[in-house]
């Protein structure tokens, strides 16, 4: 039976319940992370939990865990569930209290929950690429926080599904920000362009790995805003996330990107990514 972690206990799935007054449930008042396991090891897990603690801090939440304690916790869950290749979802909410918008006084104990899922890498999509559609970014102005409030992202993703695409590429006015659950890159004349790190996008760990790979291979990595038009006229487009890795996008809004095939820079980044899986999993 799969185990679920809730506040210090490894529970059977059917016993893994939280209160109807949990602030994550009523307000989306919490934060989360999604971490990848390859061959039983955790990929870039320190970076994920540093971001988790930052997100917590940005919403005034004290989790009472260090990065190392969180790593031990998910490693234990991974072992309990015998996950070799898959993912770990972990979230923390502000806890259980009568419904009142302001923070509970005295502060409640955060509710921390984690579960695992086994699955393989998306080999077929990594090889052949996926489709994207563009849509207005209607989210709030603190997209740098990996918040449980995902309604904007959910609606964007549903829009993509409606148009038979894998990802919704969001833009504020003409400026491309990011995907519903990924970062977005345009590759033009051998250089990679992606939105700079600020409050309009989530600072992706996979984005960071792509930056490292670009440095390794001497590929210019330009953290500059670009327009929807620039994206559609790029030679190659990719999206990245913990689950999607370095994912080629071969069509946007039904039109081919470049020659409609996965490009050379993308292939180079994928090759580099495979090396980082080996060197950055613990
Ligand atoms: C999690 C997430 C990403 C990707 O971040 P990774 O750390 O690479 O998984 C990008 N955008 C949004 C909105 C996200 O929630």
PDB file of C-alpha atoms and ligand atoms in Angstrom:
ATOM      1  CA  UNK A   1       0.000   0.000   0.000  1.00  0.00           C
ATOM      2  CA  UNK A   2       1.295   3.449  -0.934  1.00  0.00           C
ATOM      3  CA  UNK A   3       2.226   5.664   1.988  1.00  0.00           C
ATOM      4  CA  UNK A   4       1.430   9.359   2.275  1.00  0.00           C
ATOM      5  CA  UNK A   5       3.334  11.650   4.608  1.00  0.00           C
ATOM      6  CA  UNK A   6       1.234  13.972   6.780  1.00  0.00           C
ATOM      7  CA  UNK A   7       2.771  15.933   9.660  1.00  0.00           C
ATOM      8  CA  UNK A   8       5.385  13.398  10.685  1.00  0.00           C
ATOM      9  CA  UNK A   9       3.422  10.198   9.966  1.00  0.00           C
ATOM     10  CA  UNK A  10       3.648   7.797   7.034  1.00  0.00           C
ATOM     11  CA  UNK A  11      -0.014   6.865   6.582  1.00  0.00           C
ATOM     12  CA  UNK A  12      -1.833   4.380   4.392  1.00  0.00           C
ATOM     13  CA  UNK A  13      -3.519   6.198   1.510  1.00  0.00           C
ATOM     14  CA  UNK A  14      -7.049   5.684   2.873  1.00  0.00           C
ATOM     15  CA  UNK A  15      -6.070   7.190   6.245  1.00  0.00           C
ATOM     16  CA  UNK A  16      -4.354  10.212   4.677  1.00  0.00           C
ATOM     17  CA  UNK A  17      -6.956  12.877   5.423  1.00  0.00           C
ATOM     18  CA  UNK A  18      -6.821  16.565   6.352  1.00  0.00           C
ATOM     19  CA  UNK A  19      -9.384  18.812   7.998  1.00  0.00           C
ATOM     20  CA  UNK A  20     -12.089  20.704   6.073  1.00  0.00           C
ATOM     21  CA  UNK A  21     -10.722  23.797   7.849  1.00  0.00           C
ATOM     22  CA  UNK A  22      -7.219  23.382   6.452  1.00  0.00           C
ATOM     23  CA  UNK A  23      -6.245  26.782   5.021  1.00  0.00           C
ATOM     24  CA  UNK A  24      -4.787  25.103   1.956  1.00  0.00           C
ATOM     25  CA  UNK A  25      -8.247  23.700   1.239  1.00  0.00           C
ATOM     26  CA  UNK A  26     -10.271  26.874   1.878  1.00  0.00           C
ATOM     27  CA  UNK A  27      -7.817  29.605   0.750  1.00  0.00           C
ATOM     28  CA  UNK A  28      -5.053  27.854  -1.200  1.00  0.00           C
ATOM     29  CA  UNK A  29      -2.936  29.302   1.612  1.00  0.00           C
ATOM     30  CA  UNK A  30       0.241  27.306   1.150  1.00  0.00           C
ATOM     31  CA  UNK A  31       3.150  26.380  -1.069  1.00  0.00           C
ATOM     32  CA  UNK A  32       4.526  23.275  -2.772  1.00  0.00           C
ATOM     33  CA  UNK A  33       7.390  21.595  -4.604  1.00  0.00           C
ATOM     34  CA  UNK A  34       7.684  18.856  -7.149  1.00  0.00           C
ATOM     35  CA  UNK A  35      10.881  16.824  -7.173  1.00  0.00           C
ATOM     36  CA  UNK A  36      12.085  14.155  -9.601  1.00  0.00           C
ATOM     37  CA  UNK A  37      13.606  10.791  -8.740  1.00  0.00           C
ATOM     38  CA  UNK A  38      15.864   9.013 -11.216  1.00  0.00           C
ATOM     39  CA  UNK A  39      17.009   5.450 -10.468  1.00  0.00           C
ATOM     40  CA  UNK A  40      16.034   5.873  -6.814  1.00  0.00           C
ATOM     41  CA  UNK A  41      17.994   9.108  -6.388  1.00  0.00           C
ATOM     42  CA  UNK A  42      16.710  12.666  -5.917  1.00  0.00           C
ATOM     43  CA  UNK A  43      17.569  15.164  -8.661  1.00  0.00           C
ATOM     44  CA  UNK A  44      18.649  18.718  -7.650  1.00  0.00           C
ATOM     45  CA  UNK A  45      16.802  18.167  -4.367  1.00  0.00           C
ATOM     46  CA  UNK A  46      18.759  20.770  -2.387  1.00  0.00           C
ATOM     47  CA  UNK A  47      17.800  23.461  -4.911  1.00  0.00           C
ATOM     48  CA  UNK A  48      14.132  22.404  -4.663  1.00  0.00           C
ATOM     49  CA  UNK A  49      14.025  22.611  -0.889  1.00  0.00           C
ATOM     50  CA  UNK A  50      15.893  25.918  -0.795  1.00  0.00           C
ATOM     51  CA  UNK A  51      13.142  27.256  -3.060  1.00  0.00           C
ATOM     52  CA  UNK A  52      10.475  25.600  -0.848  1.00  0.00           C
ATOM     53  CA  UNK A  53      11.800  27.437   2.213  1.00  0.00           C
ATOM     54  CA  UNK A  54      11.990  30.680   0.237  1.00  0.00           C
ATOM     55  CA  UNK A  55       8.354  30.324  -0.887  1.00  0.00           C
ATOM     56  CA  UNK A  56       7.365  29.627   2.741  1.00  0.00           C
ATOM     57  CA  UNK A  57       9.271  32.673   3.926  1.00  0.00           C
ATOM     58  CA  UNK A  58       7.653  34.907   1.277  1.00  0.00           C
ATOM     59  CA  UNK A  59       4.190  34.052   2.658  1.00  0.00           C
ATOM     60  CA  UNK A  60       5.252  34.320   6.311  1.00  0.00           C
ATOM     61  CA  UNK A  61       5.217  30.586   7.001  1.00  0.00           C
ATOM     62  CA  UNK A  62       7.736  28.958   9.342  1.00  0.00           C
ATOM     63  CA  UNK A  63       7.903  25.261   8.462  1.00  0.00           C
ATOM     64  CA  UNK A  64      10.190  24.209  11.294  1.00  0.00           C
ATOM     65  CA  UNK A  65      12.259  22.047   8.923  1.00  0.00           C
ATOM     66  CA  UNK A  66      15.759  22.499   7.508  1.00  0.00           C
ATOM     67  CA  UNK A  67      16.665  21.592   3.920  1.00  0.00           C
ATOM     68  CA  UNK A  68      18.494  18.477   5.166  1.00  0.00           C
ATOM     69  CA  UNK A  69      15.505  17.354   7.269  1.00  0.00           C
ATOM     70  CA  UNK A  70      13.215  17.767   4.252  1.00  0.00           C
ATOM     71  CA  UNK A  71      15.614  15.730   2.108  1.00  0.00           C
ATOM     72  CA  UNK A  72      15.590  12.939   4.743  1.00  0.00           C
ATOM     73  CA  UNK A  73      11.795  13.064   4.859  1.00  0.00           C
ATOM     74  CA  UNK A  74      11.257  12.607   1.107  1.00  0.00           C
ATOM     75  CA  UNK A  75      14.017  10.018   0.864  1.00  0.00           C
ATOM     76  CA  UNK A  76      12.219   7.976   3.508  1.00  0.00           C
ATOM     77  CA  UNK A  77       8.928   8.310   1.608  1.00  0.00           C
ATOM     78  CA  UNK A  78      10.634   7.291  -1.638  1.00  0.00           C
ATOM     79  CA  UNK A  79      11.997   4.166   0.070  1.00  0.00           C
ATOM     80  CA  UNK A  80       8.665   3.347   1.770  1.00  0.00           C
ATOM     81  CA  UNK A  81       6.973   3.433  -1.634  1.00  0.00           C
ATOM     82  CA  UNK A  82       9.866   1.804  -3.480  1.00  0.00           C
ATOM     83  CA  UNK A  83       9.945   4.529  -6.128  1.00  0.00           C
ATOM     84  CA  UNK A  84      12.861   4.271  -8.554  1.00  0.00           C
ATOM     85  CA  UNK A  85      11.743   6.632 -11.338  1.00  0.00           C
ATOM     86  CA  UNK A  86       9.018   9.103 -10.530  1.00  0.00           C
ATOM     87  CA  UNK A  87       8.163  12.237  -8.624  1.00  0.00           C
ATOM     88  CA  UNK A  88       7.580  13.527  -5.130  1.00  0.00           C
ATOM     89  CA  UNK A  89       4.931  16.151  -4.480  1.00  0.00           C
ATOM     90  CA  UNK A  90       5.239  18.031  -1.179  1.00  0.00           C
ATOM     91  CA  UNK A  91       3.114  20.903   0.096  1.00  0.00           C
ATOM     92  CA  UNK A  92       2.795  22.959   3.254  1.00  0.00           C
ATOM     93  CA  UNK A  93      -0.304  24.914   4.279  1.00  0.00           C
ATOM     94  CA  UNK A  94      -0.765  27.480   7.037  1.00  0.00           C
ATOM     95  CA  UNK A  95      -2.647  24.847   9.015  1.00  0.00           C
ATOM     96  CA  UNK A  96      -6.121  24.299  10.415  1.00  0.00           C
ATOM     97  CA  UNK A  97      -8.130  27.207  11.842  1.00  0.00           C
ATOM     98  CA  UNK A  98     -11.668  28.673  11.735  1.00  0.00           C
ATOM     99  CA  UNK A  99     -12.165  30.401   8.365  1.00  0.00           C
ATOM    100  CA  UNK A 100     -10.832  33.945   8.652  1.00  0.00           C
ATOM    101  CA  UNK A 101      -8.724  35.565   5.899  1.00  0.00           C
ATOM    102  CA  UNK A 102      -6.039  37.005   8.195  1.00  0.00           C
ATOM    103  CA  UNK A 103      -3.396  34.682   9.667  1.00  0.00           C
ATOM    104  CA  UNK A 104      -4.617  32.699  12.696  1.00  0.00           C
ATOM    105  CA  UNK A 105      -3.517  34.037  16.109  1.00  0.00           C
ATOM    106  CA  UNK A 106      -1.764  32.413  17.778  1.00  0.00           C
ATOM    107  CA  UNK A 107      -0.160  30.874  14.652  1.00  0.00           C
ATOM    108  CA  UNK A 108      -1.305  27.349  13.787  1.00  0.00           C
ATOM    109  CA  UNK A 109       1.096  24.492  13.049  1.00  0.00           C
ATOM    110  CA  UNK A 110       1.653  24.157   9.272  1.00  0.00           C
ATOM    111  CA  UNK A 111       0.241  20.990   7.691  1.00  0.00           C
ATOM    112  CA  UNK A 112       2.924  19.274   5.612  1.00  0.00           C
ATOM    113  CA  UNK A 113       1.864  16.566   3.176  1.00  0.00           C
ATOM    114  CA  UNK A 114       3.853  14.566   0.624  1.00  0.00           C
ATOM    115  CA  UNK A 115       3.119  11.722  -1.788  1.00  0.00           C
ATOM    116  CA  UNK A 116       5.014   9.911  -4.541  1.00  0.00           C
ATOM    117  CA  UNK A 117       4.244   8.658  -8.012  1.00  0.00           C
ATOM    118  CA  UNK A 118       6.207   6.197 -10.171  1.00  0.00           C
ATOM    119  CA  UNK A 119       6.569   6.918 -13.882  1.00  0.00           C
ATOM    120  CA  UNK A 120       9.118   6.904 -16.669  1.00  0.00           C
ATOM    121  CA  UNK A 121      10.779   9.841 -18.381  1.00  0.00           C
ATOM    122  CA  UNK A 122       8.649  11.270 -21.277  1.00  0.00           C
ATOM    123  CA  UNK A 123      10.928   9.692 -23.920  1.00  0.00           C
ATOM    124  CA  UNK A 124       8.518   9.866 -26.838  1.00  0.00           C
ATOM    125  CA  UNK A 125       7.735  13.585 -26.337  1.00  0.00           C
ATOM    126  CA  UNK A 126      11.395  14.428 -25.722  1.00  0.00           C
ATOM    127  CA  UNK A 127      12.210  12.792 -29.057  1.00  0.00           C
ATOM    128  CA  UNK A 128       9.389  14.221 -31.176  1.00  0.00           C
ATOM    129  CA  UNK A 129       8.359  17.429 -29.433  1.00  0.00           C
ATOM    130  CA  UNK A 130       4.972  18.769 -28.323  1.00  0.00           C
ATOM    131  CA  UNK A 131       2.545  21.545 -29.332  1.00  0.00           C
ATOM    132  CA  UNK A 132       2.008  24.856 -27.541  1.00  0.00           C
ATOM    133  CA  UNK A 133      -0.703  27.518 -27.655  1.00  0.00           C
ATOM    134  CA  UNK A 134      -0.407  31.133 -26.537  1.00  0.00           C
ATOM    135  CA  UNK A 135      -2.769  32.664 -24.009  1.00  0.00           C
ATOM    136  CA  UNK A 136      -2.921  35.848 -21.933  1.00  0.00           C
ATOM    137  CA  UNK A 137      -1.250  35.525 -18.525  1.00  0.00           C
ATOM    138  CA  UNK A 138      -4.055  36.338 -16.066  1.00  0.00           C
ATOM    139  CA  UNK A 139      -2.211  35.287 -12.896  1.00  0.00           C
ATOM    140  CA  UNK A 140      -1.318  37.422  -9.869  1.00  0.00           C
ATOM    141  CA  UNK A 141       1.904  39.433  -9.523  1.00  0.00           C
ATOM    142  CA  UNK A 142       3.838  37.015  -7.273  1.00  0.00           C
ATOM    143  CA  UNK A 143       4.413  34.185  -9.711  1.00  0.00           C
ATOM    144  CA  UNK A 144       7.868  33.734  -8.112  1.00  0.00           C
ATOM    145  CA  UNK A 145       6.151  31.960  -5.188  1.00  0.00           C
ATOM    146  CA  UNK A 146       5.304  28.295  -5.841  1.00  0.00           C
ATOM    147  CA  UNK A 147       1.877  28.831  -4.327  1.00  0.00           C
ATOM    148  CA  UNK A 148      -1.045  26.398  -4.035  1.00  0.00           C
ATOM    149  CA  UNK A 149      -3.204  29.086  -5.690  1.00  0.00           C
ATOM    150  CA  UNK A 150      -3.083  27.669  -9.219  1.00  0.00           C
ATOM    151  CA  UNK A 151      -6.398  28.740 -10.700  1.00  0.00           C
ATOM    152  CA  UNK A 152      -4.772  30.907 -13.402  1.00  0.00           C
ATOM    153  CA  UNK A 153      -2.435  28.032 -14.294  1.00  0.00           C
ATOM    154  CA  UNK A 154      -5.296  25.500 -14.257  1.00  0.00           C
ATOM    155  CA  UNK A 155      -7.401  27.617 -16.638  1.00  0.00           C
ATOM    156  CA  UNK A 156      -4.404  28.142 -18.942  1.00  0.00           C
ATOM    157  CA  UNK A 157      -3.677  24.402 -19.051  1.00  0.00           C
ATOM    158  CA  UNK A 158      -7.305  23.602 -19.747  1.00  0.00           C
ATOM    159  CA  UNK A 159      -7.190  26.076 -22.658  1.00  0.00           C
ATOM    160  CA  UNK A 160      -4.172  24.149 -24.027  1.00  0.00           C
ATOM    161  CA  UNK A 161      -6.020  20.837 -23.708  1.00  0.00           C
ATOM    162  CA  UNK A 162      -9.008  22.309 -25.564  1.00  0.00           C
ATOM    163  CA  UNK A 163      -6.734  23.174 -28.501  1.00  0.00           C
ATOM    164  CA  UNK A 164      -4.921  19.810 -28.461  1.00  0.00           C
ATOM    165  CA  UNK A 165      -1.702  21.287 -27.120  1.00  0.00           C
ATOM    166  CA  UNK A 166       0.523  20.122 -24.282  1.00  0.00           C
ATOM    167  CA  UNK A 167       1.347  23.518 -22.830  1.00  0.00           C
ATOM    168  CA  UNK A 168      -0.154  27.003 -22.643  1.00  0.00           C
ATOM    169  CA  UNK A 169       2.509  29.652 -23.282  1.00  0.00           C
ATOM    170  CA  UNK A 170       1.412  32.712 -21.313  1.00  0.00           C
ATOM    171  CA  UNK A 171       2.098  36.358 -22.182  1.00  0.00           C
ATOM    172  CA  UNK A 172       1.481  39.662 -20.410  1.00  0.00           C
ATOM    173  CA  UNK A 173       0.595  41.969 -23.264  1.00  0.00           C
ATOM    174  CA  UNK A 174       3.179  41.102 -25.929  1.00  0.00           C
ATOM    175  CA  UNK A 175       5.762  39.740 -23.468  1.00  0.00           C
ATOM    176  CA  UNK A 176       6.067  35.969 -23.112  1.00  0.00           C
ATOM    177  CA  UNK A 177       6.279  35.032 -19.427  1.00  0.00           C
ATOM    178  CA  UNK A 178       6.150  31.255 -18.930  1.00  0.00           C
ATOM    179  CA  UNK A 179       4.057  28.125 -19.400  1.00  0.00           C
ATOM    180  CA  UNK A 180       1.213  27.036 -17.118  1.00  0.00           C
ATOM    181  CA  UNK A 181       3.658  24.674 -15.400  1.00  0.00           C
ATOM    182  CA  UNK A 182       6.953  25.265 -17.214  1.00  0.00           C
ATOM    183  CA  UNK A 183       9.480  27.912 -18.222  1.00  0.00           C
ATOM    184  CA  UNK A 184       9.658  28.959 -21.896  1.00  0.00           C
ATOM    185  CA  UNK A 185      12.668  29.542 -24.166  1.00  0.00           C
ATOM    186  CA  UNK A 186      13.077  30.839 -27.717  1.00  0.00           C
ATOM    187  CA  UNK A 187      16.271  29.885 -29.549  1.00  0.00           C
ATOM    188  CA  UNK A 188      17.353  32.272 -32.295  1.00  0.00           C
ATOM    189  CA  UNK A 189      20.646  32.349 -34.238  1.00  0.00           C
ATOM    190  CA  UNK A 190      22.251  29.964 -31.757  1.00  0.00           C
ATOM    191  CA  UNK A 191      21.323  31.904 -28.599  1.00  0.00           C
ATOM    192  CA  UNK A 192      18.772  30.945 -25.926  1.00  0.00           C
ATOM    193  CA  UNK A 193      16.312  33.639 -24.770  1.00  0.00           C
ATOM    194  CA  UNK A 194      14.188  33.311 -21.647  1.00  0.00           C
ATOM    195  CA  UNK A 195      12.272  35.655 -19.329  1.00  0.00           C
ATOM    196  CA  UNK A 196      14.495  37.125 -16.562  1.00  0.00           C
ATOM    197  CA  UNK A 197      13.978  35.998 -12.959  1.00  0.00           C
ATOM    198  CA  UNK A 198      11.484  38.342 -11.305  1.00  0.00           C
ATOM    199  CA  UNK A 199       7.966  38.290  -9.850  1.00  0.00           C
ATOM    200  CA  UNK A 200       6.376  37.412 -13.227  1.00  0.00           C
ATOM    201  CA  UNK A 201       7.771  33.878 -13.446  1.00  0.00           C
ATOM    202  CA  UNK A 202       8.624  30.908 -11.269  1.00  0.00           C
ATOM    203  CA  UNK A 203      12.374  30.495 -10.923  1.00  0.00           C
ATOM    204  CA  UNK A 204      12.581  26.963 -12.320  1.00  0.00           C
ATOM    205  CA  UNK A 205      15.227  24.538 -11.133  1.00  0.00           C
ATOM    206  CA  UNK A 206      15.269  22.975 -14.603  1.00  0.00           C
ATOM    207  CA  UNK A 207      15.789  26.511 -15.977  1.00  0.00           C
ATOM    208  CA  UNK A 208      18.857  26.755 -13.754  1.00  0.00           C
ATOM    209  CA  UNK A 209      20.161  23.405 -15.050  1.00  0.00           C
ATOM    210  CA  UNK A 210      19.634  24.605 -18.637  1.00  0.00           C
ATOM    211  CA  UNK A 211      21.656  27.722 -17.808  1.00  0.00           C
ATOM    212  CA  UNK A 212      24.480  25.510 -16.466  1.00  0.00           C
ATOM    213  CA  UNK A 213      24.386  23.373 -19.633  1.00  0.00           C
ATOM    214  CA  UNK A 214      24.427  26.479 -21.846  1.00  0.00           C
ATOM    215  CA  UNK A 215      27.532  27.686 -19.978  1.00  0.00           C
ATOM    216  CA  UNK A 216      29.189  24.254 -20.352  1.00  0.00           C
ATOM    217  CA  UNK A 217      28.632  24.264 -24.125  1.00  0.00           C
ATOM    218  CA  UNK A 218      29.266  27.993 -24.666  1.00  0.00           C
ATOM    219  CA  UNK A 219      25.712  28.649 -25.860  1.00  0.00           C
ATOM    220  CA  UNK A 220      24.676  32.279 -25.137  1.00  0.00           C
ATOM    221  CA  UNK A 221      21.918  32.332 -22.455  1.00  0.00           C
ATOM    222  CA  UNK A 222      20.080  35.644 -22.598  1.00  0.00           C
ATOM    223  CA  UNK A 223      17.744  36.404 -19.687  1.00  0.00           C
ATOM    224  CA  UNK A 224      15.736  39.015 -21.573  1.00  0.00           C
ATOM    225  CA  UNK A 225      12.052  39.460 -22.259  1.00  0.00           C
ATOM    226  CA  UNK A 226      10.828  38.703 -25.782  1.00  0.00           C
ATOM    227  CA  UNK A 227       7.514  38.996 -27.610  1.00  0.00           C
ATOM    228  CA  UNK A 228       5.007  36.417 -28.835  1.00  0.00           C
ATOM    229  CA  UNK A 229       6.071  37.358 -32.374  1.00  0.00           C
ATOM    230  CA  UNK A 230       9.735  36.674 -31.576  1.00  0.00           C
ATOM    231  CA  UNK A 231       8.764  33.279 -30.130  1.00  0.00           C
ATOM    232  CA  UNK A 232       6.782  32.308 -33.224  1.00  0.00           C
ATOM    233  CA  UNK A 233       9.677  33.323 -35.491  1.00  0.00           C
ATOM    234  CA  UNK A 234      12.309  31.525 -33.407  1.00  0.00           C
ATOM    235  CA  UNK A 235      14.432  28.691 -34.837  1.00  0.00           C
ATOM    236  CA  UNK A 236      13.538  26.437 -31.903  1.00  0.00           C
ATOM    237  CA  UNK A 237      11.254  26.682 -28.865  1.00  0.00           C
ATOM    238  CA  UNK A 238      11.510  24.660 -25.673  1.00  0.00           C
ATOM    239  CA  UNK A 239       9.699  24.430 -22.367  1.00  0.00           C
ATOM    240  CA  UNK A 240      11.245  23.075 -19.186  1.00  0.00           C
ATOM    241  CA  UNK A 241      10.084  21.693 -15.869  1.00  0.00           C
ATOM    242  CA  UNK A 242      10.952  18.959 -13.408  1.00  0.00           C
ATOM    243  CA  UNK A 243       8.661  16.499 -15.189  1.00  0.00           C
ATOM    244  CA  UNK A 244       8.990  17.794 -18.791  1.00  0.00           C
ATOM    245  CA  UNK A 245      12.823  18.202 -18.603  1.00  0.00           C
ATOM    246  CA  UNK A 246      14.091  19.880 -21.826  1.00  0.00           C
ATOM    247  CA  UNK A 247      10.968  19.578 -23.954  1.00  0.00           C
ATOM    248  CA  UNK A 248      10.919  20.669 -27.617  1.00  0.00           C
ATOM    249  CA  UNK A 249       7.881  22.638 -28.824  1.00  0.00           C
ATOM    250  CA  UNK A 250       7.534  22.123 -32.579  1.00  0.00           C
ATOM    251  CA  UNK A 251       4.265  24.019 -33.188  1.00  0.00           C
ATOM    252  CA  UNK A 252       2.783  27.122 -31.553  1.00  0.00           C
ATOM    253  CA  UNK A 253      -0.845  28.055 -32.294  1.00  0.00           C
ATOM    254  CA  UNK A 254      -0.815  25.498 -35.112  1.00  0.00           C
ATOM    255  CA  UNK A 255       2.223  26.958 -36.933  1.00  0.00           C
ATOM    256  CA  UNK A 256       5.587  25.225 -37.275  1.00  0.00           C
ATOM    257  CA  UNK A 257       8.515  26.567 -35.268  1.00  0.00           C
ATOM    258  CA  UNK A 258      11.524  26.727 -37.615  1.00  0.00           C
ATOM    259  CA  UNK A 259      11.263  23.711 -39.940  1.00  0.00           C
ATOM    260  CA  UNK A 260       8.821  21.992 -37.571  1.00  0.00           C
ATOM    261  CA  UNK A 261      11.457  19.550 -36.356  1.00  0.00           C
ATOM    262  CA  UNK A 262      13.416  19.294 -33.119  1.00  0.00           C
ATOM    263  CA  UNK A 263      16.504  21.515 -33.511  1.00  0.00           C
ATOM    264  CA  UNK A 264      20.241  21.115 -32.863  1.00  0.00           C
ATOM    265  CA  UNK A 265      20.474  23.416 -29.828  1.00  0.00           C
ATOM    266  CA  UNK A 266      17.581  21.522 -28.189  1.00  0.00           C
ATOM    267  CA  UNK A 267      19.365  18.210 -28.817  1.00  0.00           C
ATOM    268  CA  UNK A 268      22.552  19.602 -27.292  1.00  0.00           C
ATOM    269  CA  UNK A 269      20.641  20.737 -24.180  1.00  0.00           C
ATOM    270  CA  UNK A 270      18.971  17.329 -23.866  1.00  0.00           C
ATOM    271  CA  UNK A 271      22.367  15.629 -24.092  1.00  0.00           C
ATOM    272  CA  UNK A 272      23.680  17.967 -21.378  1.00  0.00           C
ATOM    273  CA  UNK A 273      20.619  17.317 -19.240  1.00  0.00           C
ATOM    274  CA  UNK A 274      21.298  13.561 -19.244  1.00  0.00           C
ATOM    275  CA  UNK A 275      24.765  14.278 -17.859  1.00  0.00           C
ATOM    276  CA  UNK A 276      23.356  16.487 -15.097  1.00  0.00           C
ATOM    277  CA  UNK A 277      20.897  13.737 -14.092  1.00  0.00           C
ATOM    278  CA  UNK A 278      23.944  11.581 -13.375  1.00  0.00           C
ATOM    279  CA  UNK A 279      26.012  14.267 -11.635  1.00  0.00           C
ATOM    280  CA  UNK A 280      23.251  15.988  -9.581  1.00  0.00           C
ATOM    281  CA  UNK A 281      21.181  13.108  -8.200  1.00  0.00           C
ATOM    282  CA  UNK A 282      21.815  12.015  -4.621  1.00  0.00           C
TER     283      UNK A 282
HETATM  284  C1  LIG B   1       7.152  24.509 -11.008  1.00  0.00           C
HETATM  285  C2  LIG B   1       6.922  25.481 -12.117  1.00  0.00           C
HETATM  286  C3  LIG B   1       7.857  25.660 -13.160  1.00  0.00           C
HETATM  287  C4  LIG B   1       9.046  24.764 -13.385  1.00  0.00           C
HETATM  288  O1  LIG B   1       9.941  24.715 -12.331  1.00  0.00           O
HETATM  289  P1  LIG B   1      10.909  23.470 -12.147  1.00  0.00           P
HETATM  290  O2  LIG B   1      11.623  23.779 -10.883  1.00  0.00           O
HETATM  291  O3  LIG B   1      11.830  23.438 -13.322  1.00  0.00           O
HETATM  292  O4  LIG B   1      10.049  22.241 -12.071  1.00  0.00           O
HETATM  293  C5  LIG B   1       7.634  26.689 -14.069  1.00  0.00           C
HETATM  294  N1  LIG B   1       6.544  27.477 -13.986  1.00  0.00           N
HETATM  295  C6  LIG B   1       5.618  27.307 -13.025  1.00  0.00           C
HETATM  296  C7  LIG B   1       4.429  28.206 -12.999  1.00  0.00           C
HETATM  297  C8  LIG B   1       5.776  26.309 -12.073  1.00  0.00           C
HETATM  298  O5  LIG B   1       4.838  26.142 -11.128  1.00  0.00           O
END
